[in-house]
């Protein structure tokens, strides 16, 4: 006798309907009355098929029960087991490692490790730095020659892809504007010669935006993300110059000038949240309504526990409430096809819509790598210059053996704690840099924010269900949008900081 039992899913409700998020396939499944009743019956434990059919016979035709059962089996919500309910014939979860190098989608080029600000929480200069860029051997600025080698590397490693993407990063990126400018010209010329498309983006603190820089960024269609933490008193808590003076008064007018002129690509803001700066709605309103940003993404500060800006457990609960309130605004706007710039929701909806079941939290070491000022290639921009997390150099290329060893040891199947977590298709253990800072190893899952990740993913599933029911056309925008391959593993929205 065979039995029927439940597989792994996460239930949620939206627009008066019951849905399941199917963990093995990362798909969203809407329940009808019969499937809902069947799952309720199975909630008490595996049942013989005949018992199950009998239990539902009073409410549903036998044919409907049989069709529903077949459908639930097909989408892997239920599975057959032996007489004691033990699953039969379920393959162990596969650990699929790419057999040959994956095309590089994004190369993050750290054109300088210097910064004109001295933000207390900075992972490059603060208490939790991995590479000592102040006293170490690395050059402070990338030379034009290394930048050109980086371009060649990006074009070469993009392999069969028609498209390559370079993101300039720092330190403060604009402290090496001359190299950035000449590199873009060189890259455009070389991409044309090898028959590829290339585009560019950068992250900046905005304090060095001059009129000629703004003109260049707009004319060259460079995507810009501004690191800013909100209105003046919040920005100036941590984002300060070396002398301790706040940076808001310098940055704000320059941001306004950039937003006025740079209309070829939307300019986004990237906010680092700390224990002292958790007022998400207020920050969002300021950045969109008063400064004019198109999109705002938030990420909790990466830090070892115990720093006075580290967000405590209670702080994460508070943050989740704040995120949920802003997400409700996003939903209201989206139901009316109005733009809303809370990018954390948009990015998670995209992942849900595209059915991402991640084996790795982000593209680091796969489609994304970071280059240090001396041309060493590492996991991502946050590890640039770290030999422990390096794969090679832009000059000599990267070692596929090292990359494969990394992929093998960091696969989600190795993270025992994550194996029973329903949010793993979206989270996959979280940011390697955060794990390294918290636990001293990139292999560790970020167990300190699991409740937060699960709470936030649940909220995004509810929003997805509401949109699927009430404005399905809205979700079409995610059909073809390419998967962002930057840094979203940390949180469902984290971007480069
Ligand atoms: S780190 Fe936590 S939330 Fe993320 S997949 Fe693992 S157990 Fe789930
Ligand atoms: S999520 Fe973390 S490891 Fe991944 S790219 Fe971002 S900073 Fe690097």
PDB file of C-alpha atoms in Angstrom, residues 90-341:
ATOM      1  CA  UNK A  90      12.690  10.818  -4.272  1.00  0.00           C
ATOM      2  CA  UNK A  91      16.125  11.676  -5.588  1.00  0.00           C
ATOM      3  CA  UNK A  92      18.466  13.398  -3.146  1.00  0.00           C
ATOM      4  CA  UNK A  93      18.800  17.114  -3.886  1.00  0.00           C
ATOM      5  CA  UNK A  94      21.238  17.566  -6.716  1.00  0.00           C
ATOM      6  CA  UNK A  95      24.429  19.520  -6.336  1.00  0.00           C
ATOM      7  CA  UNK A  96      25.050  20.929  -9.772  1.00  0.00           C
ATOM      8  CA  UNK A  97      28.402  22.647 -10.294  1.00  0.00           C
ATOM      9  CA  UNK A  98      29.111  24.210 -13.696  1.00  0.00           C
ATOM     10  CA  UNK A  99      31.507  22.052 -15.701  1.00  0.00           C
ATOM     11  CA  UNK A 100      33.133  24.892 -17.549  1.00  0.00           C
ATOM     12  CA  UNK A 101      33.680  28.590 -16.859  1.00  0.00           C
ATOM     13  CA  UNK A 102      30.471  30.592 -16.659  1.00  0.00           C
ATOM     14  CA  UNK A 103      30.470  33.772 -18.780  1.00  0.00           C
ATOM     15  CA  UNK A 104      31.241  36.837 -16.712  1.00  0.00           C
ATOM     16  CA  UNK A 105      28.300  39.251 -16.675  1.00  0.00           C
ATOM     17  CA  UNK A 106      29.647  41.992 -14.433  1.00  0.00           C
ATOM     18  CA  UNK A 107      33.176  43.009 -13.590  1.00  0.00           C
ATOM     19  CA  UNK A 108      33.427  45.381 -10.644  1.00  0.00           C
ATOM     20  CA  UNK A 109      36.538  47.487 -11.078  1.00  0.00           C
ATOM     21  CA  UNK A 110      37.832  49.175  -7.933  1.00  0.00           C
ATOM     22  CA  UNK A 111      39.519  52.177  -9.531  1.00  0.00           C
ATOM     23  CA  UNK A 112      40.675  53.408  -6.139  1.00  0.00           C
ATOM     24  CA  UNK A 113      40.670  52.235  -2.556  1.00  0.00           C
ATOM     25  CA  UNK A 114      40.838  55.811  -1.295  1.00  0.00           C
ATOM     26  CA  UNK A 115      37.841  57.742  -0.042  1.00  0.00           C
ATOM     27  CA  UNK A 116      37.233  61.370   0.830  1.00  0.00           C
ATOM     28  CA  UNK A 117      34.709  60.323   3.469  1.00  0.00           C
ATOM     29  CA  UNK A 118      35.360  58.363   6.644  1.00  0.00           C
ATOM     30  CA  UNK A 119      32.062  56.557   7.248  1.00  0.00           C
ATOM     31  CA  UNK A 120      32.286  54.798  10.574  1.00  0.00           C
ATOM     32  CA  UNK A 121      30.672  51.567   9.366  1.00  0.00           C
ATOM     33  CA  UNK A 122      32.651  51.280   6.115  1.00  0.00           C
ATOM     34  CA  UNK A 123      33.726  47.693   5.392  1.00  0.00           C
ATOM     35  CA  UNK A 124      36.809  48.961   3.575  1.00  0.00           C
ATOM     36  CA  UNK A 125      38.171  51.295   6.243  1.00  0.00           C
ATOM     37  CA  UNK A 126      36.145  50.487   9.326  1.00  0.00           C
ATOM     38  CA  UNK A 127      36.651  47.940  12.082  1.00  0.00           C
ATOM     39  CA  UNK A 128      35.560  44.970   9.952  1.00  0.00           C
ATOM     40  CA  UNK A 129      37.807  45.409   6.925  1.00  0.00           C
ATOM     41  CA  UNK A 130      39.149  42.301   5.167  1.00  0.00           C
ATOM     42  CA  UNK A 131      41.961  43.933   3.233  1.00  0.00           C
ATOM     43  CA  UNK A 132      44.093  46.632   4.797  1.00  0.00           C
ATOM     44  CA  UNK A 133      43.988  49.223   2.027  1.00  0.00           C
ATOM     45  CA  UNK A 134      45.455  51.886   4.289  1.00  0.00           C
ATOM     46  CA  UNK A 135      48.672  50.178   5.339  1.00  0.00           C
ATOM     47  CA  UNK A 136      48.832  47.352   2.818  1.00  0.00           C
ATOM     48  CA  UNK A 137      50.804  47.063  -0.410  1.00  0.00           C
ATOM     49  CA  UNK A 138      48.044  47.877  -2.834  1.00  0.00           C
ATOM     50  CA  UNK A 139      48.330  51.005  -4.953  1.00  0.00           C
ATOM     51  CA  UNK A 140      45.872  53.685  -3.917  1.00  0.00           C
ATOM     52  CA  UNK A 141      44.712  54.257  -7.483  1.00  0.00           C
ATOM     53  CA  UNK A 142      44.329  51.906 -10.399  1.00  0.00           C
ATOM     54  CA  UNK A 143      46.545  52.868 -13.321  1.00  0.00           C
ATOM     55  CA  UNK A 144      45.249  53.304 -16.825  1.00  0.00           C
ATOM     56  CA  UNK A 145      47.192  50.199 -17.883  1.00  0.00           C
ATOM     57  CA  UNK A 146      45.509  48.009 -15.237  1.00  0.00           C
ATOM     58  CA  UNK A 147      42.123  49.474 -16.097  1.00  0.00           C
ATOM     59  CA  UNK A 148      42.670  48.542 -19.761  1.00  0.00           C
ATOM     60  CA  UNK A 149      43.705  45.035 -18.761  1.00  0.00           C
ATOM     61  CA  UNK A 150      40.485  44.868 -16.751  1.00  0.00           C
ATOM     62  CA  UNK A 151      38.502  45.808 -19.854  1.00  0.00           C
ATOM     63  CA  UNK A 152      40.227  43.086 -21.869  1.00  0.00           C
ATOM     64  CA  UNK A 153      39.526  40.627 -19.077  1.00  0.00           C
ATOM     65  CA  UNK A 154      35.829  41.600 -18.970  1.00  0.00           C
ATOM     66  CA  UNK A 155      35.460  41.214 -22.742  1.00  0.00           C
ATOM     67  CA  UNK A 156      37.378  37.940 -22.803  1.00  0.00           C
ATOM     68  CA  UNK A 157      35.615  36.372 -19.814  1.00  0.00           C
ATOM     69  CA  UNK A 158      32.165  37.376 -21.062  1.00  0.00           C
ATOM     70  CA  UNK A 159      32.867  34.524 -23.500  1.00  0.00           C
ATOM     71  CA  UNK A 160      29.916  33.746 -25.762  1.00  0.00           C
ATOM     72  CA  UNK A 161      27.791  36.538 -24.241  1.00  0.00           C
ATOM     73  CA  UNK A 162      27.198  39.460 -26.592  1.00  0.00           C
ATOM     74  CA  UNK A 163      27.060  41.808 -23.656  1.00  0.00           C
ATOM     75  CA  UNK A 164      29.604  42.831 -21.016  1.00  0.00           C
ATOM     76  CA  UNK A 165      29.082  45.118 -18.061  1.00  0.00           C
ATOM     77  CA  UNK A 166      31.626  47.050 -16.026  1.00  0.00           C
ATOM     78  CA  UNK A 167      30.837  48.683 -12.705  1.00  0.00           C
ATOM     79  CA  UNK A 168      33.314  51.177 -11.295  1.00  0.00           C
ATOM     80  CA  UNK A 169      33.727  51.099  -7.582  1.00  0.00           C
ATOM     81  CA  UNK A 170      35.985  52.280  -4.781  1.00  0.00           C
ATOM     82  CA  UNK A 171      36.788  53.745  -2.192  1.00  0.00           C
ATOM     83  CA  UNK A 172      35.202  56.805  -3.720  1.00  0.00           C
ATOM     84  CA  UNK A 173      35.065  56.032  -7.424  1.00  0.00           C
ATOM     85  CA  UNK A 174      35.232  59.631  -8.597  1.00  0.00           C
ATOM     86  CA  UNK A 175      38.605  60.158  -6.904  1.00  0.00           C
ATOM     87  CA  UNK A 176      39.988  58.407  -9.982  1.00  0.00           C
ATOM     88  CA  UNK A 177      37.733  60.063 -12.538  1.00  0.00           C
ATOM     89  CA  UNK A 178      40.466  60.519 -15.192  1.00  0.00           C
ATOM     90  CA  UNK A 179      41.092  56.757 -15.370  1.00  0.00           C
ATOM     91  CA  UNK A 180      37.382  56.005 -15.272  1.00  0.00           C
ATOM     92  CA  UNK A 181      36.804  58.372 -18.200  1.00  0.00           C
ATOM     93  CA  UNK A 182      39.591  57.045 -20.398  1.00  0.00           C
ATOM     94  CA  UNK A 183      38.625  53.445 -19.558  1.00  0.00           C
ATOM     95  CA  UNK A 184      35.088  53.965 -20.826  1.00  0.00           C
ATOM     96  CA  UNK A 185      36.401  55.339 -24.121  1.00  0.00           C
ATOM     97  CA  UNK A 186      38.840  52.449 -24.449  1.00  0.00           C
ATOM     98  CA  UNK A 187      36.215  49.848 -23.553  1.00  0.00           C
ATOM     99  CA  UNK A 188      33.710  51.184 -26.086  1.00  0.00           C
ATOM    100  CA  UNK A 189      36.327  51.036 -28.809  1.00  0.00           C
ATOM    101  CA  UNK A 190      37.498  47.526 -27.899  1.00  0.00           C
ATOM    102  CA  UNK A 191      33.936  46.203 -27.517  1.00  0.00           C
ATOM    103  CA  UNK A 192      33.110  47.462 -31.013  1.00  0.00           C
ATOM    104  CA  UNK A 193      36.242  45.791 -32.372  1.00  0.00           C
ATOM    105  CA  UNK A 194      35.308  42.417 -30.924  1.00  0.00           C
ATOM    106  CA  UNK A 195      31.622  42.786 -31.810  1.00  0.00           C
ATOM    107  CA  UNK A 196      30.204  43.111 -28.292  1.00  0.00           C
ATOM    108  CA  UNK A 197      28.008  45.561 -26.465  1.00  0.00           C
ATOM    109  CA  UNK A 198      29.293  47.016 -23.238  1.00  0.00           C
ATOM    110  CA  UNK A 199      27.727  49.273 -20.655  1.00  0.00           C
ATOM    111  CA  UNK A 200      28.840  50.934 -17.457  1.00  0.00           C
ATOM    112  CA  UNK A 201      27.679  51.893 -14.023  1.00  0.00           C
ATOM    113  CA  UNK A 202      29.274  53.279 -10.887  1.00  0.00           C
ATOM    114  CA  UNK A 203      28.628  53.876  -7.235  1.00  0.00           C
ATOM    115  CA  UNK A 204      29.579  57.196  -5.654  1.00  0.00           C
ATOM    116  CA  UNK A 205      29.007  59.189  -2.487  1.00  0.00           C
ATOM    117  CA  UNK A 206      28.166  62.201  -4.712  1.00  0.00           C
ATOM    118  CA  UNK A 207      30.454  64.675  -2.971  1.00  0.00           C
ATOM    119  CA  UNK A 208      32.815  64.902  -5.975  1.00  0.00           C
ATOM    120  CA  UNK A 209      30.167  65.346  -8.651  1.00  0.00           C
ATOM    121  CA  UNK A 210      31.239  68.419 -10.650  1.00  0.00           C
ATOM    122  CA  UNK A 211      29.347  69.812 -13.663  1.00  0.00           C
ATOM    123  CA  UNK A 212      31.820  68.229 -16.123  1.00  0.00           C
ATOM    124  CA  UNK A 213      31.530  64.851 -14.346  1.00  0.00           C
ATOM    125  CA  UNK A 214      27.732  65.033 -14.449  1.00  0.00           C
ATOM    126  CA  UNK A 215      27.843  65.967 -18.121  1.00  0.00           C
ATOM    127  CA  UNK A 216      30.101  63.002 -18.857  1.00  0.00           C
ATOM    128  CA  UNK A 217      27.945  60.499 -16.929  1.00  0.00           C
ATOM    129  CA  UNK A 218      24.793  61.668 -18.687  1.00  0.00           C
ATOM    130  CA  UNK A 219      26.350  61.758 -22.150  1.00  0.00           C
ATOM    131  CA  UNK A 220      27.903  58.306 -21.719  1.00  0.00           C
ATOM    132  CA  UNK A 221      24.721  56.818 -20.214  1.00  0.00           C
ATOM    133  CA  UNK A 222      26.572  55.588 -17.149  1.00  0.00           C
ATOM    134  CA  UNK A 223      24.224  54.030 -14.571  1.00  0.00           C
ATOM    135  CA  UNK A 224      24.702  55.790 -11.251  1.00  0.00           C
ATOM    136  CA  UNK A 225      23.973  54.593  -7.733  1.00  0.00           C
ATOM    137  CA  UNK A 226      24.463  57.090  -4.930  1.00  0.00           C
ATOM    138  CA  UNK A 227      25.319  55.897  -1.445  1.00  0.00           C
ATOM    139  CA  UNK A 228      23.273  58.113   0.847  1.00  0.00           C
ATOM    140  CA  UNK A 229      21.564  57.417   4.141  1.00  0.00           C
ATOM    141  CA  UNK A 230      18.671  59.882   4.109  1.00  0.00           C
ATOM    142  CA  UNK A 231      17.906  63.360   5.395  1.00  0.00           C
ATOM    143  CA  UNK A 232      20.683  65.494   6.853  1.00  0.00           C
ATOM    144  CA  UNK A 233      20.656  64.349  10.464  1.00  0.00           C
ATOM    145  CA  UNK A 234      20.604  60.666   9.443  1.00  0.00           C
ATOM    146  CA  UNK A 235      23.192  61.007   6.686  1.00  0.00           C
ATOM    147  CA  UNK A 236      25.515  62.941   8.967  1.00  0.00           C
ATOM    148  CA  UNK A 237      25.480  60.381  11.756  1.00  0.00           C
ATOM    149  CA  UNK A 238      27.935  58.114   9.937  1.00  0.00           C
ATOM    150  CA  UNK A 239      28.684  59.516   6.486  1.00  0.00           C
ATOM    151  CA  UNK A 240      31.225  62.103   7.536  1.00  0.00           C
ATOM    152  CA  UNK A 241      34.441  63.674   6.230  1.00  0.00           C
ATOM    153  CA  UNK A 242      37.748  62.966   7.958  1.00  0.00           C
ATOM    154  CA  UNK A 243      37.280  65.997  10.184  1.00  0.00           C
ATOM    155  CA  UNK A 244      33.941  64.629  11.373  1.00  0.00           C
ATOM    156  CA  UNK A 245      31.835  67.106   9.398  1.00  0.00           C
ATOM    157  CA  UNK A 246      28.680  65.663   7.865  1.00  0.00           C
ATOM    158  CA  UNK A 247      28.508  65.197   4.100  1.00  0.00           C
ATOM    159  CA  UNK A 248      24.839  65.955   3.434  1.00  0.00           C
ATOM    160  CA  UNK A 249      25.281  69.685   2.813  1.00  0.00           C
ATOM    161  CA  UNK A 250      27.940  68.943   0.191  1.00  0.00           C
ATOM    162  CA  UNK A 251      26.243  65.941  -1.426  1.00  0.00           C
ATOM    163  CA  UNK A 252      22.598  67.084  -1.646  1.00  0.00           C
ATOM    164  CA  UNK A 253      22.994  69.983  -4.127  1.00  0.00           C
ATOM    165  CA  UNK A 254      25.258  67.859  -6.313  1.00  0.00           C
ATOM    166  CA  UNK A 255      22.723  65.035  -6.310  1.00  0.00           C
ATOM    167  CA  UNK A 256      20.014  67.462  -7.366  1.00  0.00           C
ATOM    168  CA  UNK A 257      22.216  68.724 -10.203  1.00  0.00           C
ATOM    169  CA  UNK A 258      22.902  65.135 -11.313  1.00  0.00           C
ATOM    170  CA  UNK A 259      19.221  64.180 -11.244  1.00  0.00           C
ATOM    171  CA  UNK A 260      18.369  67.311 -13.194  1.00  0.00           C
ATOM    172  CA  UNK A 261      20.807  66.536 -15.991  1.00  0.00           C
ATOM    173  CA  UNK A 262      21.183  62.740 -16.038  1.00  0.00           C
ATOM    174  CA  UNK A 263      17.982  61.456 -17.522  1.00  0.00           C
ATOM    175  CA  UNK A 264      19.306  58.769 -19.825  1.00  0.00           C
ATOM    176  CA  UNK A 265      19.205  56.149 -17.071  1.00  0.00           C
ATOM    177  CA  UNK A 266      17.384  56.141 -13.740  1.00  0.00           C
ATOM    178  CA  UNK A 267      19.619  57.149 -10.831  1.00  0.00           C
ATOM    179  CA  UNK A 268      19.191  55.053  -7.687  1.00  0.00           C
ATOM    180  CA  UNK A 269      19.990  55.624  -4.037  1.00  0.00           C
ATOM    181  CA  UNK A 270      21.497  52.960  -1.849  1.00  0.00           C
ATOM    182  CA  UNK A 271      20.934  53.309   1.890  1.00  0.00           C
ATOM    183  CA  UNK A 272      22.889  51.574   4.640  1.00  0.00           C
ATOM    184  CA  UNK A 273      20.664  51.040   7.660  1.00  0.00           C
ATOM    185  CA  UNK A 274      22.123  51.034  11.151  1.00  0.00           C
ATOM    186  CA  UNK A 275      20.685  50.751  14.638  1.00  0.00           C
ATOM    187  CA  UNK A 276      20.533  54.549  14.755  1.00  0.00           C
ATOM    188  CA  UNK A 277      19.015  55.065  11.291  1.00  0.00           C
ATOM    189  CA  UNK A 278      16.081  52.696  10.881  1.00  0.00           C
ATOM    190  CA  UNK A 279      13.375  55.114   9.782  1.00  0.00           C
ATOM    191  CA  UNK A 280      12.785  53.515   6.389  1.00  0.00           C
ATOM    192  CA  UNK A 281       9.646  55.409   5.342  1.00  0.00           C
ATOM    193  CA  UNK A 282      11.077  58.775   6.263  1.00  0.00           C
ATOM    194  CA  UNK A 283      14.340  58.061   4.458  1.00  0.00           C
ATOM    195  CA  UNK A 284      12.453  56.847   1.394  1.00  0.00           C
ATOM    196  CA  UNK A 285      10.207  59.923   1.277  1.00  0.00           C
ATOM    197  CA  UNK A 286      13.142  62.247   1.616  1.00  0.00           C
ATOM    198  CA  UNK A 287      15.174  60.579  -1.099  1.00  0.00           C
ATOM    199  CA  UNK A 288      12.316  60.319  -3.588  1.00  0.00           C
ATOM    200  CA  UNK A 289      10.084  63.325  -2.866  1.00  0.00           C
ATOM    201  CA  UNK A 290      12.703  65.852  -1.792  1.00  0.00           C
ATOM    202  CA  UNK A 291      15.828  64.816  -3.678  1.00  0.00           C
ATOM    203  CA  UNK A 292      14.125  63.179  -6.651  1.00  0.00           C
ATOM    204  CA  UNK A 293      15.625  59.648  -6.786  1.00  0.00           C
ATOM    205  CA  UNK A 294      13.805  57.177  -9.017  1.00  0.00           C
ATOM    206  CA  UNK A 295      14.604  54.166  -6.878  1.00  0.00           C
ATOM    207  CA  UNK A 296      15.846  53.523  -3.357  1.00  0.00           C
ATOM    208  CA  UNK A 297      17.343  50.260  -2.080  1.00  0.00           C
ATOM    209  CA  UNK A 298      18.031  49.557   1.587  1.00  0.00           C
ATOM    210  CA  UNK A 299      20.532  47.190   3.180  1.00  0.00           C
ATOM    211  CA  UNK A 300      21.323  46.681   6.856  1.00  0.00           C
ATOM    212  CA  UNK A 301      24.926  47.453   7.689  1.00  0.00           C
ATOM    213  CA  UNK A 302      27.375  44.556   7.457  1.00  0.00           C
ATOM    214  CA  UNK A 303      29.187  44.286  10.733  1.00  0.00           C
ATOM    215  CA  UNK A 304      30.514  42.008  13.396  1.00  0.00           C
ATOM    216  CA  UNK A 305      28.075  41.769  16.329  1.00  0.00           C
ATOM    217  CA  UNK A 306      28.624  44.212  19.146  1.00  0.00           C
ATOM    218  CA  UNK A 307      29.471  47.330  17.129  1.00  0.00           C
ATOM    219  CA  UNK A 308      27.353  50.183  18.393  1.00  0.00           C
ATOM    220  CA  UNK A 309      25.754  50.670  14.960  1.00  0.00           C
ATOM    221  CA  UNK A 310      24.932  46.917  14.547  1.00  0.00           C
ATOM    222  CA  UNK A 311      21.214  46.220  14.293  1.00  0.00           C
ATOM    223  CA  UNK A 312      20.006  44.071  17.189  1.00  0.00           C
ATOM    224  CA  UNK A 313      17.401  41.299  16.954  1.00  0.00           C
ATOM    225  CA  UNK A 314      14.719  43.720  18.123  1.00  0.00           C
ATOM    226  CA  UNK A 315      15.963  46.164  15.516  1.00  0.00           C
ATOM    227  CA  UNK A 316      15.396  43.600  12.751  1.00  0.00           C
ATOM    228  CA  UNK A 317      11.787  43.154  13.936  1.00  0.00           C
ATOM    229  CA  UNK A 318      11.314  46.883  13.825  1.00  0.00           C
ATOM    230  CA  UNK A 319      12.927  47.011  10.399  1.00  0.00           C
ATOM    231  CA  UNK A 320      10.610  44.324   9.084  1.00  0.00           C
ATOM    232  CA  UNK A 321       7.623  46.374  10.210  1.00  0.00           C
ATOM    233  CA  UNK A 322       9.058  49.401   8.415  1.00  0.00           C
ATOM    234  CA  UNK A 323       9.719  47.427   5.252  1.00  0.00           C
ATOM    235  CA  UNK A 324       6.200  46.019   5.326  1.00  0.00           C
ATOM    236  CA  UNK A 325       4.650  49.470   5.613  1.00  0.00           C
ATOM    237  CA  UNK A 326       6.616  50.738   2.614  1.00  0.00           C
ATOM    238  CA  UNK A 327       5.895  47.532   0.707  1.00  0.00           C
ATOM    239  CA  UNK A 328       2.166  48.189   1.234  1.00  0.00           C
ATOM    240  CA  UNK A 329       2.666  51.547  -0.522  1.00  0.00           C
ATOM    241  CA  UNK A 330       4.470  49.742  -3.326  1.00  0.00           C
ATOM    242  CA  UNK A 331       1.538  47.376  -3.734  1.00  0.00           C
ATOM    243  CA  UNK A 332      -1.019  50.194  -3.747  1.00  0.00           C
ATOM    244  CA  UNK A 333       0.944  52.042  -6.434  1.00  0.00           C
ATOM    245  CA  UNK A 334       1.503  48.915  -8.520  1.00  0.00           C
ATOM    246  CA  UNK A 335      -2.184  48.017  -8.491  1.00  0.00           C
ATOM    247  CA  UNK A 336      -2.787  51.381 -10.169  1.00  0.00           C
ATOM    248  CA  UNK A 337       0.227  51.021 -12.481  1.00  0.00           C
ATOM    249  CA  UNK A 338       1.980  53.924 -10.786  1.00  0.00           C
ATOM    250  CA  UNK A 339       5.740  53.826 -10.318  1.00  0.00           C
ATOM    251  CA  UNK A 340       7.052  53.167  -6.823  1.00  0.00           C
ATOM    252  CA  UNK A 341      10.787  53.184  -6.203  1.00  0.00           C
TER     253      UNK A 341
END
